[in-house]
Each structure stands twice: as C-alpha cells, then as structure tokens.
mmCIF file of C-alpha atoms in Angstrom:
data_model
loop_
_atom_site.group_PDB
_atom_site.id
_atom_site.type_symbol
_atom_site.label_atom_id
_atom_site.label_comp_id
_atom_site.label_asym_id
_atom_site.label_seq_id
_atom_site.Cartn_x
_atom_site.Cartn_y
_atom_site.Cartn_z
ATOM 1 C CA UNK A 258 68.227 119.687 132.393
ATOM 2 C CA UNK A 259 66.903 116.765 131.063
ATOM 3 C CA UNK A 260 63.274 114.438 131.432
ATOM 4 C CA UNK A 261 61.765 111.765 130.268
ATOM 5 C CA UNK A 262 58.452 110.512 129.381
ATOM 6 C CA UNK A 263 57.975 106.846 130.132
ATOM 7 C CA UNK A 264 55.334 104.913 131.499
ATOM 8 C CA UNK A 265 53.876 101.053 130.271
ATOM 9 C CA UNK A 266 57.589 100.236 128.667
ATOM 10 C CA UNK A 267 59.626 101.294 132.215
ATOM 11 C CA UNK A 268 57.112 101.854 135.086
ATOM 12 C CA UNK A 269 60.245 101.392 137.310
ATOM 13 C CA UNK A 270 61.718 104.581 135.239
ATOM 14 C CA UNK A 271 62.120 106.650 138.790
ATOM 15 C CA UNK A 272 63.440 103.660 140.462
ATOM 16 C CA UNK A 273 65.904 103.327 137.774
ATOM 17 C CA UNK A 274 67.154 106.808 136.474
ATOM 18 C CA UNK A 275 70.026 109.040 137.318
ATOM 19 C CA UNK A 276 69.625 111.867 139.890
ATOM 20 C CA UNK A 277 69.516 113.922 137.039
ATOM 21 C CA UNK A 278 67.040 113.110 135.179
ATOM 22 C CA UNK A 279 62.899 113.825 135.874
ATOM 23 C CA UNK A 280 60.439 111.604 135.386
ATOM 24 C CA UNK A 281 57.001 112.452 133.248
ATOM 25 C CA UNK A 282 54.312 110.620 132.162
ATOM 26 C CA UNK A 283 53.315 109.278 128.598
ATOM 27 C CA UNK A 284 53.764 112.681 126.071
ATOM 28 C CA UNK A 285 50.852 113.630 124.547
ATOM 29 C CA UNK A 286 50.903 116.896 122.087
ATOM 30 C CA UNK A 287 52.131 119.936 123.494
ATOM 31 C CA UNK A 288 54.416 118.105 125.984
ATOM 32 C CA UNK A 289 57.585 118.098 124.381
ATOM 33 C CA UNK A 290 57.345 121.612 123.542
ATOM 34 C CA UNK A 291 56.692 122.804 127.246
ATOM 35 C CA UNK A 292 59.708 120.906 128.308
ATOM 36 C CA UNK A 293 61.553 122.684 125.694
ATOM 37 C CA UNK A 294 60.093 126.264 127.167
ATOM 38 C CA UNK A 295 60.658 124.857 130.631
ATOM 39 C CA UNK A 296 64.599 124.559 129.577
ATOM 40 C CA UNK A 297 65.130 121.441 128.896
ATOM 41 C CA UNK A 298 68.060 120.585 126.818
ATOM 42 C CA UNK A 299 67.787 116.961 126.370
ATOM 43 C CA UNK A 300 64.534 115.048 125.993
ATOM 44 C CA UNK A 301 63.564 111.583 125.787
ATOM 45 C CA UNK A 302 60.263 109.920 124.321
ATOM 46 C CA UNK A 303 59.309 106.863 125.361
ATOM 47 C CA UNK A 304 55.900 105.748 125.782
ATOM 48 C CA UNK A 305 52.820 108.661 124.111
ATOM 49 C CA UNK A 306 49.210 108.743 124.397
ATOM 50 C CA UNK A 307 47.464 108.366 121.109
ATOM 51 C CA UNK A 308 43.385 107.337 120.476
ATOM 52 C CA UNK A 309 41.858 108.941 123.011
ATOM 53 C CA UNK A 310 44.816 112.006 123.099
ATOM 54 C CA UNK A 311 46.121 113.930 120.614
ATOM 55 C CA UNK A 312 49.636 112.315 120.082
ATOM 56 C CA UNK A 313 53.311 114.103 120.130
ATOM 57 C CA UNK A 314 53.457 116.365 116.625
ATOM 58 C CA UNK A 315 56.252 115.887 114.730
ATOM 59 C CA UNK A 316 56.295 119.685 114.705
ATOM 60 C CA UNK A 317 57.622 120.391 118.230
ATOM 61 C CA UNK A 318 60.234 117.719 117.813
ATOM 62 C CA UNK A 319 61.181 120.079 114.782
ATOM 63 C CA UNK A 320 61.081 122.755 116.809
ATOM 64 C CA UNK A 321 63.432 121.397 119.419
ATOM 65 C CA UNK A 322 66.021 119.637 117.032
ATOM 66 C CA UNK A 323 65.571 123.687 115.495
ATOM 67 C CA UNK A 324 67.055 125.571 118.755
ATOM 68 C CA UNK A 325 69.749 122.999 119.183
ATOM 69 C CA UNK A 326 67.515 120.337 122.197
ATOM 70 C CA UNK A 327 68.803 117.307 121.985
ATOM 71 C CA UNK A 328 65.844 114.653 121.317
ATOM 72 C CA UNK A 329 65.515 111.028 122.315
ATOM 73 C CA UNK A 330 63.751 108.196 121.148
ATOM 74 C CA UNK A 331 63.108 104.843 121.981
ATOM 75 C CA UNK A 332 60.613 101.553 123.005
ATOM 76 C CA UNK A 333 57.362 102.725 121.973
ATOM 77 C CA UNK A 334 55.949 106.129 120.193
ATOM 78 C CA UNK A 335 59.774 107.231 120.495
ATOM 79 C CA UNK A 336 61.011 104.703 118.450
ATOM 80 C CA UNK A 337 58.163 105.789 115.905
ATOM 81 C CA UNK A 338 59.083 109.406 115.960
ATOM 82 C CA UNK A 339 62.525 108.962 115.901
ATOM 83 C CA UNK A 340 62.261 106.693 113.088
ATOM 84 C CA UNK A 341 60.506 109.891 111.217
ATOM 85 C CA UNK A 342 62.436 112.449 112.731
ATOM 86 C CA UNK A 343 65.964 110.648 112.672
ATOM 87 C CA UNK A 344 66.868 112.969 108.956
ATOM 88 C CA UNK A 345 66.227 116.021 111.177
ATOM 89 C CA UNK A 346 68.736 115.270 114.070
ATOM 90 C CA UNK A 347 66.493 113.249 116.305
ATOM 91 C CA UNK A 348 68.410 110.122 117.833
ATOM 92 C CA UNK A 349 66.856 106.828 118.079
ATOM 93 C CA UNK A 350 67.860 104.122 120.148
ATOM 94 C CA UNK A 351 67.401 100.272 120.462
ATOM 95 C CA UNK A 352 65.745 97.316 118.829
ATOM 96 C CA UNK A 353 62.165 98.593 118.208
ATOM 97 C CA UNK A 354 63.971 101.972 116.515
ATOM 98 C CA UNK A 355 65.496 99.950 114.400
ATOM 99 C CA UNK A 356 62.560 98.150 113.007
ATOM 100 C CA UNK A 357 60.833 100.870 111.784
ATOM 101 C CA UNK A 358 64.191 102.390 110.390
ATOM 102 C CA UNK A 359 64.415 99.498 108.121
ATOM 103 C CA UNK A 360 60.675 98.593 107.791
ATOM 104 C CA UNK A 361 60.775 95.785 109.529
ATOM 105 C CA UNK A 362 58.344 97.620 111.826
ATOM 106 C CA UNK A 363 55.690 99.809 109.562
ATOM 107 C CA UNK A 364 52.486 100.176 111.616
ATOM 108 C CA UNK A 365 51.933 102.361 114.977
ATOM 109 C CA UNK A 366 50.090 99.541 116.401
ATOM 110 C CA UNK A 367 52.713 97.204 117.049
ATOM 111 C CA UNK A 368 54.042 98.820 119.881
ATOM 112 C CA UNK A 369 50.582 99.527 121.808
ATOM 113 C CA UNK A 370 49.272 97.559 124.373
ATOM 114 C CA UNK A 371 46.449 97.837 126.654
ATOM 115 C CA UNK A 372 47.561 98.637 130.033
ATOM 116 C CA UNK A 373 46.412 99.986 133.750
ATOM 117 C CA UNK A 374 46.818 103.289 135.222
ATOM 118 C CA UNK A 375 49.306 105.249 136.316
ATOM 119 C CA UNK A 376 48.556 104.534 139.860
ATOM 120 C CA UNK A 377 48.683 101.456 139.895
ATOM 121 C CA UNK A 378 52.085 100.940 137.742
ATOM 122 C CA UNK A 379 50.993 100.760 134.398
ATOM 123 C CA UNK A 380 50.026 97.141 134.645
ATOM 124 C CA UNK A 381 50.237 95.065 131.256
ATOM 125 C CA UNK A 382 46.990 93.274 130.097
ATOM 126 C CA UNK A 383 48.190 92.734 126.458
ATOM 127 C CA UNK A 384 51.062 91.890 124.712
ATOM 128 C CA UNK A 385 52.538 94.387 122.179
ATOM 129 C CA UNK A 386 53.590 92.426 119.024
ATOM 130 C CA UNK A 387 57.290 93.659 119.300
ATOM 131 C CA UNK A 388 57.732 91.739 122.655
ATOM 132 C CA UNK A 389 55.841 88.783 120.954
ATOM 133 C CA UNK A 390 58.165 89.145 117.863
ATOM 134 C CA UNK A 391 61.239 89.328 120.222
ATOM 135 C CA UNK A 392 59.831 86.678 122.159
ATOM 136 C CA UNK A 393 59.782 84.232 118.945
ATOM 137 C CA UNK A 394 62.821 84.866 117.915
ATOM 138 C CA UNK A 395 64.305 84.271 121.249
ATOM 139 C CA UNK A 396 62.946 80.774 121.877
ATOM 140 C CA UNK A 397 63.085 79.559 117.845
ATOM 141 C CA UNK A 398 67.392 80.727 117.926
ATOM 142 C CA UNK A 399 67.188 78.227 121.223
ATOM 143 C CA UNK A 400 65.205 75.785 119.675
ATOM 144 C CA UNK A 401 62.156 75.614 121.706
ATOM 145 C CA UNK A 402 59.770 76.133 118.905
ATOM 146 C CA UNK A 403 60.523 75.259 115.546
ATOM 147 C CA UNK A 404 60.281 77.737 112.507
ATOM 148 C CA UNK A 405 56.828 76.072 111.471
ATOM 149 C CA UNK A 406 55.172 77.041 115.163
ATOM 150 C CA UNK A 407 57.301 80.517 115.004
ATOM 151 C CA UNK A 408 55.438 81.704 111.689
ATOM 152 C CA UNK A 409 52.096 80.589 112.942
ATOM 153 C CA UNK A 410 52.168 82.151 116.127
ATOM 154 C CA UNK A 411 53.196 85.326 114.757
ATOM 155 C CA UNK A 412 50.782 85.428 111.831
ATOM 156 C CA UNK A 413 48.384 84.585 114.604
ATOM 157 C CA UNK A 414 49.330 87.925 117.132
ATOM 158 C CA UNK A 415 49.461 89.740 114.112
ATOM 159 C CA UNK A 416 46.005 89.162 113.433
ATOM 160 C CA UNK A 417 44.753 90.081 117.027
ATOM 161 C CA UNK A 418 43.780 93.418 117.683
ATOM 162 C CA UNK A 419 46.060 95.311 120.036
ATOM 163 C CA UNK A 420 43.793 95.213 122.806
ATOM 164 C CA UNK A 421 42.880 91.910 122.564
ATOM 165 C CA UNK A 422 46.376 90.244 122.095
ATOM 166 C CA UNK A 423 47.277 88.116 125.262
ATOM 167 C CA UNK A 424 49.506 85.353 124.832
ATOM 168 C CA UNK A 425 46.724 82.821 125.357
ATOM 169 C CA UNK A 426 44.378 84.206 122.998
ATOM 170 C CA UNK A 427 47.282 83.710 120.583
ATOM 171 C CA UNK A 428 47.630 80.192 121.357
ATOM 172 C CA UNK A 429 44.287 79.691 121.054
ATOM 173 C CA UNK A 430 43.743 81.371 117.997
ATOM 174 C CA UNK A 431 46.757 79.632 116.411
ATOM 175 C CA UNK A 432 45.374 76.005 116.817
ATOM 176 C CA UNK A 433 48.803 74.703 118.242
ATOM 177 C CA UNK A 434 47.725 73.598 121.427
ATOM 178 C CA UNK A 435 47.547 74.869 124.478
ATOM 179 C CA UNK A 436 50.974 73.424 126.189
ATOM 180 C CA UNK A 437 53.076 76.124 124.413
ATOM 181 C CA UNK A 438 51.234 78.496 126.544
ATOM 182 C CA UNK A 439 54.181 78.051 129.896
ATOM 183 C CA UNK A 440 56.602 78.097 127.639
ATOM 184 C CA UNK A 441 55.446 81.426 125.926
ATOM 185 C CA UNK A 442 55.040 83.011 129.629
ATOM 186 C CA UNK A 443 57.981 81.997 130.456
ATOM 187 C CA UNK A 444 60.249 83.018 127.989
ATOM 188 C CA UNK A 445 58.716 86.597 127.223
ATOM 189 C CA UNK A 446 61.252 88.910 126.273
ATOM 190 C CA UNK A 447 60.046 92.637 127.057
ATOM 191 C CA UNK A 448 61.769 94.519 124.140
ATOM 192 C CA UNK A 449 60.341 97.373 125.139
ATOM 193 C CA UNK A 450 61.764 97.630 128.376
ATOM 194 C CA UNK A 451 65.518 96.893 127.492
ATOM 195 C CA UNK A 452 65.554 99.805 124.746
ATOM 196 C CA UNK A 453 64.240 102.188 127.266
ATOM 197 C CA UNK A 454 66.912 101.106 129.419
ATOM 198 C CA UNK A 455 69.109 102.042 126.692
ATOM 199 C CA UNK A 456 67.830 105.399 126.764
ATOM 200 C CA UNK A 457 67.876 106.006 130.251
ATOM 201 C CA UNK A 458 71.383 105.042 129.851
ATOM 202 C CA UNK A 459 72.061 107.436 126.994
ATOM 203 C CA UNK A 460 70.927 109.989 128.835
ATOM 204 C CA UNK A 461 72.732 109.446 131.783
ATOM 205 C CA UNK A 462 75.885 109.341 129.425
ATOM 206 C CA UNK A 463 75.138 112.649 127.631
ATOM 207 C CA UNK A 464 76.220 115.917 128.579
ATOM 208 C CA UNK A 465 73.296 118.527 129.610
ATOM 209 C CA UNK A 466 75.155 121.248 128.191
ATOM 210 C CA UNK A 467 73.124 123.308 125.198
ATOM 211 C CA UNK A 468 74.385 122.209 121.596
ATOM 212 C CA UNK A 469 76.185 124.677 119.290
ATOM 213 C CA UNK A 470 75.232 122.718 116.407
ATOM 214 C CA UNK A 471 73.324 124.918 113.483
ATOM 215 C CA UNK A 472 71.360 122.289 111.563
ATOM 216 C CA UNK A 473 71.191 121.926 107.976
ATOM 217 C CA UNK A 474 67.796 122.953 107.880
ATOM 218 C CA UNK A 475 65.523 125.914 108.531
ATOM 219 C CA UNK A 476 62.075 125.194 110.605
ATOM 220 C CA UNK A 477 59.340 127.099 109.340
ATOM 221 C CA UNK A 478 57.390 127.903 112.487
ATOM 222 C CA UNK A 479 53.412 127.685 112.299
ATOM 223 C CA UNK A 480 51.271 129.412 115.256
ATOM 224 C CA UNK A 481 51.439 126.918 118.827
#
C-alpha cells in the first residue's frame, strides 16, 4: 500500500498518480504514523502543515524507517525531513532535497508559501524562494537577466517575509524597475512541482512489497 501527502506543490497529485497510490492532504504530526498503523509500506511527504499545526516529528519517520516502511521525501517539508532523516534510511528526492543536503538550503522557510484552501486547489498567493531561486537561475543561464539583476533580486525575495513574497513586491522592493516584472511571470520555474513529480514517479517505480532490511540502528520508542 502506499499514499502520499501533497497539496500546494502538486494540487493535480490525484489527477496525476498511479492507480495505486492514495492521495492525503498536507501531514501534520501523527499522520505518518497512522499510515504506518493503517499498513502502509511506502510513504511519501510532500507538502506539511507547520505554524498553526504541529508539524511531522522526526520520531514517527524513525519509527517507520524502524519496522522496515519505506519513507519518501521531496518538494517542500519532505525535502526538509528527508534531508534530516536521510542517515536513518529515509530517501530524498529532487532539487529542493538536495539543497538542504548540501546547505545550500538551511532555513524551513524557504519552501513555504501562502496559499488557498484545499477546496479550492491550493491556490498560490506567494512565491516560495526555491521557485524564485530556480527561477533566477533559469533566466540568468539564458541570459535574460544578467548576474548583477540575479543577485539583487534574490537578496531582495530573501528579505521578504514568506507571506508577503509575490514576484512584484520583489521587483518593487529591488529598485530594478518594474519591466522585469513579465519576464519574471513568465519564466517561473515551479521547483516544487517537478520534484514531487519525481516522487510520484518513484513511487510508482517501487515495489509495495514490505522490506527485509534490519537497519543499523535501534529506535528507542517514547509513549505516542
């Protein structure tokens, strides 16, 4: 058996996952460790409340990897706790994993974003500063915007709080000019969304059959 929890970073995810796979909203804590008593063998964190919910504990993740679950991570607060949990078995996957792996990535805020409800798909009314990072990169490597405009813009979303970060408060806040604005729009590159692509793929790929695999280390199990 195997689910997912996904919602800003793929609010297609039902639309775009194998037969196979179930659909659940954004973990919070306590999720992952009902899907494991539920029977689910392989797991995959995506997006995670956080602020106003208590957010996934490392500890059931532990718990999981423990018993032989197979745990994915990706996009958003997977990529963060696959990051920390990779040592322990957890797998992360794409772009945003890896910036956290090598510290390119250190704070939990550049992945959020402020967004609309579940009923109404998750709609995205700020700009998490991996996509604007990605985005950057993307247009300086086909030189629409020179390295100069490149660091300024990003110091700029970097100084924006996660809420307020649109792309035209950037611009505006970076003194460039408003006329980089279409060109910003238009070339947005939603990291986010590719890696937990990736992950749906991976999952699709992997077998749902339980590992055999004892790890290397022993959980020591506190009171759920």
């Amino acid at each position: 058996m195997k689910v997912v929890f996904v919602g800003p970073s793929l609010p297609d995810a039902a639309q775009l996952r194998a037969a196979d796979i179930t659909i659940r909203p954004p973990a919070i804590q306590g999720d992952i460790r009902r899907a494991i008593d539920e029977g689910y063998s392989r797991i995959g964190l995506v997006d995670g409340g956080f602020e106003y919910q208590p957010p996934v504990w490392h500890k059931e993740i532990l718990y999981g990897l423990s018993i032989g679950v197979r745990i994915y991570g990706s996009s958003s607060m997977g990529a963060l706790r696959a990051a920390e949990c990779e040592d322990f078995g957890m797998i992360g996957i794409g772009t945003v994993f890896d910036g956290f792996k090598t510290g390119k990535l250190i704070d939990d805020a550049d992945v959020a974003l402020l967004h609309g409800p579940e009923e109404l798909g998750y709609p995205a009314l700020t700009v998490p500063l991996v996509n604007v990072i990605a985005t950057l990169d993307a247009l300086h490597e086909n030189g629409s915007v020179p390295s100069a405009q490149r660091e300024i813009l990003e110091i700029s979303a970097r100084n924006i709080f996660y809420k307020e970060r649109t792309w035209g408060k950037i611009v505006c806040d970076s003194g460039l000019g408003t006329d980089l604005l279409p060109l910003l729009n238009r070339g947005m590159v939603d990291v986010k969304r590719q890696d937990a692509r990736q992950l749906l793929a991976a999952m699709q790929r992997a077998s749902d059959d339980p590992s055999k695999e004892t790890p290397a280390w022993q959980l020591n199990l506190p009171a759920f």
